[in-house]
Amino acid sequence: MRDTLARLEHTIAQRSNAAPDSSYVASLFAKGRGKIAQKVGEEATETVMAAKEVDHGCDASKLVYEVADLWFHS
């Protein structure tokens, strides 16, 4: 897991100053911290909603996906 997070950190750092149209990460960084914070909020809400769905018998893989998105945007 540590290696995966280190690779993710390296990739994000590389793309943070790239041309906005070159990657999703570059486009977020170009929009600034406010947009990134907004995405973190959206992903947090989606994570909470997925957790509630799991409590009601839905597939837990959706929760795993949303948590991964939340980590990525964080």
GROMACS .gro file of N, CA and C in nm:
model
  222
    1MET      N    1   0.083  -0.120   0.000
    1MET     CA    2   0.000   0.000   0.000
    1MET      C    3   0.088   0.126   0.000
    2ARG      N    4   0.193   0.124   0.078
    2ARG     CA    5   0.280   0.242   0.086
    2ARG      C    6   0.338   0.275  -0.051
    3ASP      N    7   0.379   0.172  -0.125
    3ASP     CA    8   0.434   0.193  -0.258
    3ASP      C    9   0.330   0.254  -0.352
    4THR      N   10   0.208   0.208  -0.343
    4THR     CA   11   0.101   0.261  -0.427
    4THR      C   12   0.078   0.409  -0.398
    5LEU      N   13   0.072   0.444  -0.272
    5LEU     CA   14   0.051   0.585  -0.236
    5LEU      C   15   0.171   0.671  -0.276
    6ALA      N   16   0.290   0.617  -0.264
    6ALA     CA   17   0.410   0.693  -0.306
    6ALA      C   18   0.408   0.717  -0.456
    7ARG      N   19   0.369   0.615  -0.533
    7ARG     CA   20   0.360   0.632  -0.679
    7ARG      C   21   0.252   0.734  -0.715
    8LEU      N   22   0.139   0.729  -0.645
    8LEU     CA   23   0.032   0.825  -0.669
    8LEU      C   24   0.081   0.967  -0.639
    9GLU      N   25   0.148   0.984  -0.526
    9GLU     CA   26   0.202   1.115  -0.490
    9GLU      C   27   0.298   1.166  -0.598
   10HIS      N   28   0.384   1.079  -0.647
   10HIS     CA   29   0.480   1.117  -0.751
   10HIS      C   30   0.408   1.159  -0.880
   11THR      N   31   0.308   1.082  -0.920
   11THR     CA   32   0.233   1.113  -1.042
   11THR      C   33   0.160   1.246  -1.029
   12ILE      N   34   0.096   1.268  -0.915
   12ILE     CA   35   0.026   1.395  -0.893
   12ILE      C   36   0.123   1.512  -0.895
   13ALA      N   37   0.238   1.496  -0.832
   13ALA     CA   38   0.339   1.603  -0.832
   13ALA      C   39   0.386   1.634  -0.973
   14GLN      N   40   0.407   1.532  -1.053
   14GLN     CA   41   0.450   1.553  -1.192
   14GLN      C   42   0.346   1.628  -1.272
   15ARG      N   43   0.221   1.596  -1.251
   15ARG     CA   44   0.114   1.654  -1.333
   15ARG      C   45   0.062   1.787  -1.280
   16SER      N   46   0.098   1.822  -1.160
   16SER     CA   47   0.042   1.943  -1.098
   16SER      C   48   0.077   2.071  -1.172
   17ASN      N   49   0.189   2.072  -1.243
   17ASN     CA   50   0.231   2.193  -1.316
   17ASN      C   51   0.223   2.175  -1.467
   18ALA      N   52   0.160   2.067  -1.511
   18ALA     CA   53   0.148   2.041  -1.654
   18ALA      C   54   0.039   2.128  -1.716
   19ALA      N   55   0.030   2.126  -1.846
   19ALA     CA   56  -0.075   2.200  -1.917
   19ALA      C   57  -0.212   2.146  -1.875
   20PRO      N   58  -0.307   2.234  -1.847
   20PRO     CA   59  -0.437   2.191  -1.798
   20PRO      C   60  -0.509   2.090  -1.887
   21ASP      N   61  -0.484   2.094  -2.016
   21ASP     CA   62  -0.553   2.001  -2.105
   21ASP      C   63  -0.479   1.867  -2.119
   22SER      N   64  -0.369   1.851  -2.044
   22SER     CA   65  -0.290   1.728  -2.057
   22SER      C   66  -0.336   1.616  -1.965
   23SER      N   67  -0.405   1.650  -1.856
   23SER     CA   68  -0.453   1.547  -1.765
   23SER      C   69  -0.559   1.604  -1.671
   24TYR      N   70  -0.633   1.514  -1.612
   24TYR     CA   71  -0.735   1.554  -1.515
   24TYR      C   72  -0.670   1.625  -1.396
   25VAL      N   73  -0.560   1.570  -1.347
   25VAL     CA   74  -0.490   1.631  -1.233
   25VAL      C   75  -0.445   1.772  -1.268
   26ALA      N   76  -0.385   1.788  -1.385
   26ALA     CA   77  -0.339   1.921  -1.427
   26ALA      C   78  -0.455   2.019  -1.436
   27SER      N   79  -0.570   1.972  -1.485
   27SER     CA   80  -0.685   2.062  -1.496
   27SER      C   81  -0.736   2.105  -1.358
   28LEU      N   82  -0.733   2.014  -1.260
   28LEU     CA   83  -0.775   2.052  -1.125
   28LEU      C   84  -0.679   2.154  -1.064
   29PHE      N   85  -0.549   2.128  -1.078
   29PHE     CA   86  -0.452   2.222  -1.022
   29PHE      C   87  -0.463   2.359  -1.087
   30ALA      N   88  -0.493   2.363  -1.215
   30ALA     CA   89  -0.507   2.490  -1.285
   30ALA      C   90  -0.626   2.570  -1.233
   31LYS      N   91  -0.728   2.500  -1.184
   31LYS     CA   92  -0.848   2.567  -1.131
   31LYS      C   93  -0.828   2.614  -0.988
   32GLY      N   94  -0.724   2.566  -0.921
   32GLY     CA   95  -0.690   2.615  -0.789
   32GLY      C   96  -0.743   2.530  -0.674
   33ARG      N   97  -0.698   2.567  -0.556
   33ARG     CA   98  -0.733   2.491  -0.435
   33ARG      C   99  -0.882   2.491  -0.406
   34GLY      N  100  -0.949   2.598  -0.441
   34GLY     CA  101  -1.093   2.604  -0.417
   34GLY      C  102  -1.167   2.493  -0.491
   35LYS      N  103  -1.129   2.471  -0.617
   35LYS     CA  104  -1.191   2.365  -0.695
   35LYS      C  105  -1.155   2.228  -0.640
   36ILE      N  106  -1.029   2.212  -0.600
   36ILE     CA  107  -0.987   2.085  -0.541
   36ILE      C  108  -1.065   2.060  -0.413
   37ALA      N  109  -1.080   2.161  -0.330
   37ALA     CA  110  -1.157   2.147  -0.206
   37ALA      C  111  -1.302   2.111  -0.235
   38GLN      N  112  -1.358   2.171  -0.338
   38GLN     CA  113  -1.495   2.138  -0.379
   38GLN      C  114  -1.505   1.991  -0.417
   39LYS      N  115  -1.408   1.942  -0.492
   39LYS     CA  116  -1.407   1.801  -0.532
   39LYS      C  117  -1.395   1.710  -0.410
   40VAL      N  118  -1.313   1.748  -0.313
   40VAL     CA  119  -1.302   1.668  -0.190
   40VAL      C  120  -1.438   1.661  -0.121
   41GLY      N  121  -1.507   1.773  -0.115
   41GLY     CA  122  -1.640   1.774  -0.054
   41GLY      C  123  -1.738   1.686  -0.129
   42GLU      N  124  -1.736   1.693  -0.261
   42GLU     CA  125  -1.824   1.609  -0.342
   42GLU      C  126  -1.795   1.461  -0.318
   43GLU      N  127  -1.666   1.427  -0.317
   43GLU     CA  128  -1.628   1.287  -0.298
   43GLU      C  129  -1.662   1.239  -0.157
   44ALA      N  130  -1.650   1.327  -0.058
   44ALA     CA  131  -1.687   1.290   0.079
   44ALA      C  132  -1.837   1.260   0.086
   45THR      N  133  -1.917   1.343   0.021
   45THR     CA  134  -2.061   1.320   0.019
   45THR      C  135  -2.094   1.188  -0.051
   46GLU      N  136  -2.029   1.163  -0.162
   46GLU     CA  137  -2.053   1.037  -0.234
   46GLU      C  138  -2.010   0.917  -0.151
   47THR      N  139  -1.904   0.932  -0.071
   47THR     CA  140  -1.859   0.824   0.016
   47THR      C  141  -1.962   0.795   0.124
   48VAL      N  142  -2.015   0.900   0.184
   48VAL     CA  143  -2.119   0.883   0.286
   48VAL      C  144  -2.243   0.815   0.227
   49MET      N  145  -2.283   0.858   0.109
   49MET     CA  146  -2.400   0.798   0.044
   49MET      C  147  -2.376   0.651   0.013
   50ALA      N  148  -2.257   0.617  -0.034
   50ALA     CA  149  -2.225   0.478  -0.064
   50ALA      C  150  -2.225   0.394   0.063
   51ALA      N  151  -2.173   0.450   0.172
   51ALA     CA  152  -2.174   0.377   0.300
   51ALA      C  153  -2.316   0.348   0.345
   52LYS      N  154  -2.405   0.443   0.327
   52LYS     CA  155  -2.546   0.422   0.364
   52LYS      C  156  -2.608   0.313   0.276
   53GLU      N  157  -2.571   0.311   0.148
   53GLU     CA  158  -2.623   0.208   0.058
   53GLU      C  159  -2.576   0.070   0.101
   54VAL      N  160  -2.451   0.060   0.144
   54VAL     CA  161  -2.398  -0.068   0.192
   54VAL      C  162  -2.477  -0.113   0.315
   55ASP      N  163  -2.511  -0.019   0.402
   55ASP     CA  164  -2.591  -0.051   0.520
   55ASP      C  165  -2.727  -0.108   0.483
   56HIS      N  166  -2.771  -0.078   0.363
   56HIS     CA  167  -2.901  -0.125   0.316
   56HIS      C  168  -2.888  -0.241   0.217
   57GLY      N  169  -2.773  -0.309   0.220
   57GLY     CA  170  -2.757  -0.430   0.142
   57GLY      C  171  -2.694  -0.416   0.005
   58CYS      N  172  -2.652  -0.297  -0.032
   58CYS     CA  173  -2.589  -0.279  -0.163
   58CYS      C  174  -2.445  -0.330  -0.161
   59ASP      N  175  -2.390  -0.348  -0.279
   59ASP     CA  176  -2.254  -0.400  -0.297
   59ASP      C  177  -2.151  -0.304  -0.236
   60ALA      N  178  -2.062  -0.358  -0.155
   60ALA     CA  179  -1.960  -0.277  -0.089
   60ALA      C  180  -1.854  -0.225  -0.185
   61SER      N  181  -1.847  -0.280  -0.305
   61SER     CA  182  -1.744  -0.234  -0.399
   61SER      C  183  -1.764  -0.087  -0.436
   62LYS      N  184  -1.887  -0.039  -0.436
   62LYS     CA  185  -1.911   0.103  -0.464
   62LYS      C  186  -1.850   0.190  -0.354
   63LEU      N  187  -1.858   0.144  -0.231
   63LEU     CA  188  -1.798   0.219  -0.120
   63LEU      C  189  -1.647   0.223  -0.136
   64VAL      N  190  -1.588   0.112  -0.172
   64VAL     CA  191  -1.443   0.108  -0.193
   64VAL      C  192  -1.403   0.207  -0.303
   65TYR      N  193  -1.478   0.209  -0.412
   65TYR     CA  194  -1.452   0.301  -0.522
   65TYR      C  195  -1.460   0.446  -0.475
   66GLU      N  196  -1.563   0.479  -0.398
   66GLU     CA  197  -1.580   0.617  -0.352
   66GLU      C  198  -1.473   0.658  -0.252
   67VAL      N  199  -1.431   0.566  -0.167
   67VAL     CA  200  -1.323   0.596  -0.073
   67VAL      C  201  -1.193   0.623  -0.151
   68ALA      N  202  -1.169   0.544  -0.255
   68ALA     CA  203  -1.050   0.566  -0.337
   68ALA      C  204  -1.055   0.704  -0.402
   69ASP      N  205  -1.171   0.742  -0.453
   69ASP     CA  206  -1.186   0.877  -0.511
   69ASP      C  207  -1.160   0.984  -0.406
   70LEU      N  208  -1.212   0.964  -0.287
   70LEU     CA  209  -1.192   1.062  -0.179
   70LEU      C  210  -1.043   1.073  -0.145
   71TRP      N  211  -0.974   0.962  -0.132
   71TRP     CA  212  -0.830   0.966  -0.105
   71TRP      C  213  -0.757   1.039  -0.217
   72PHE      N  214  -0.789   1.005  -0.340
   72PHE     CA  215  -0.722   1.067  -0.453
   72PHE      C  216  -0.737   1.219  -0.451
   73HIS      N  217  -0.860   1.266  -0.434
   73HIS     CA  218  -0.883   1.409  -0.438
   73HIS      C  219  -0.830   1.479  -0.313
   74SER      N  220  -0.818   1.406  -0.204
   74SER     CA  221  -0.761   1.464  -0.081
   74SER      C  222  -0.612   1.486  -0.097
   0.00000   0.00000   0.00000
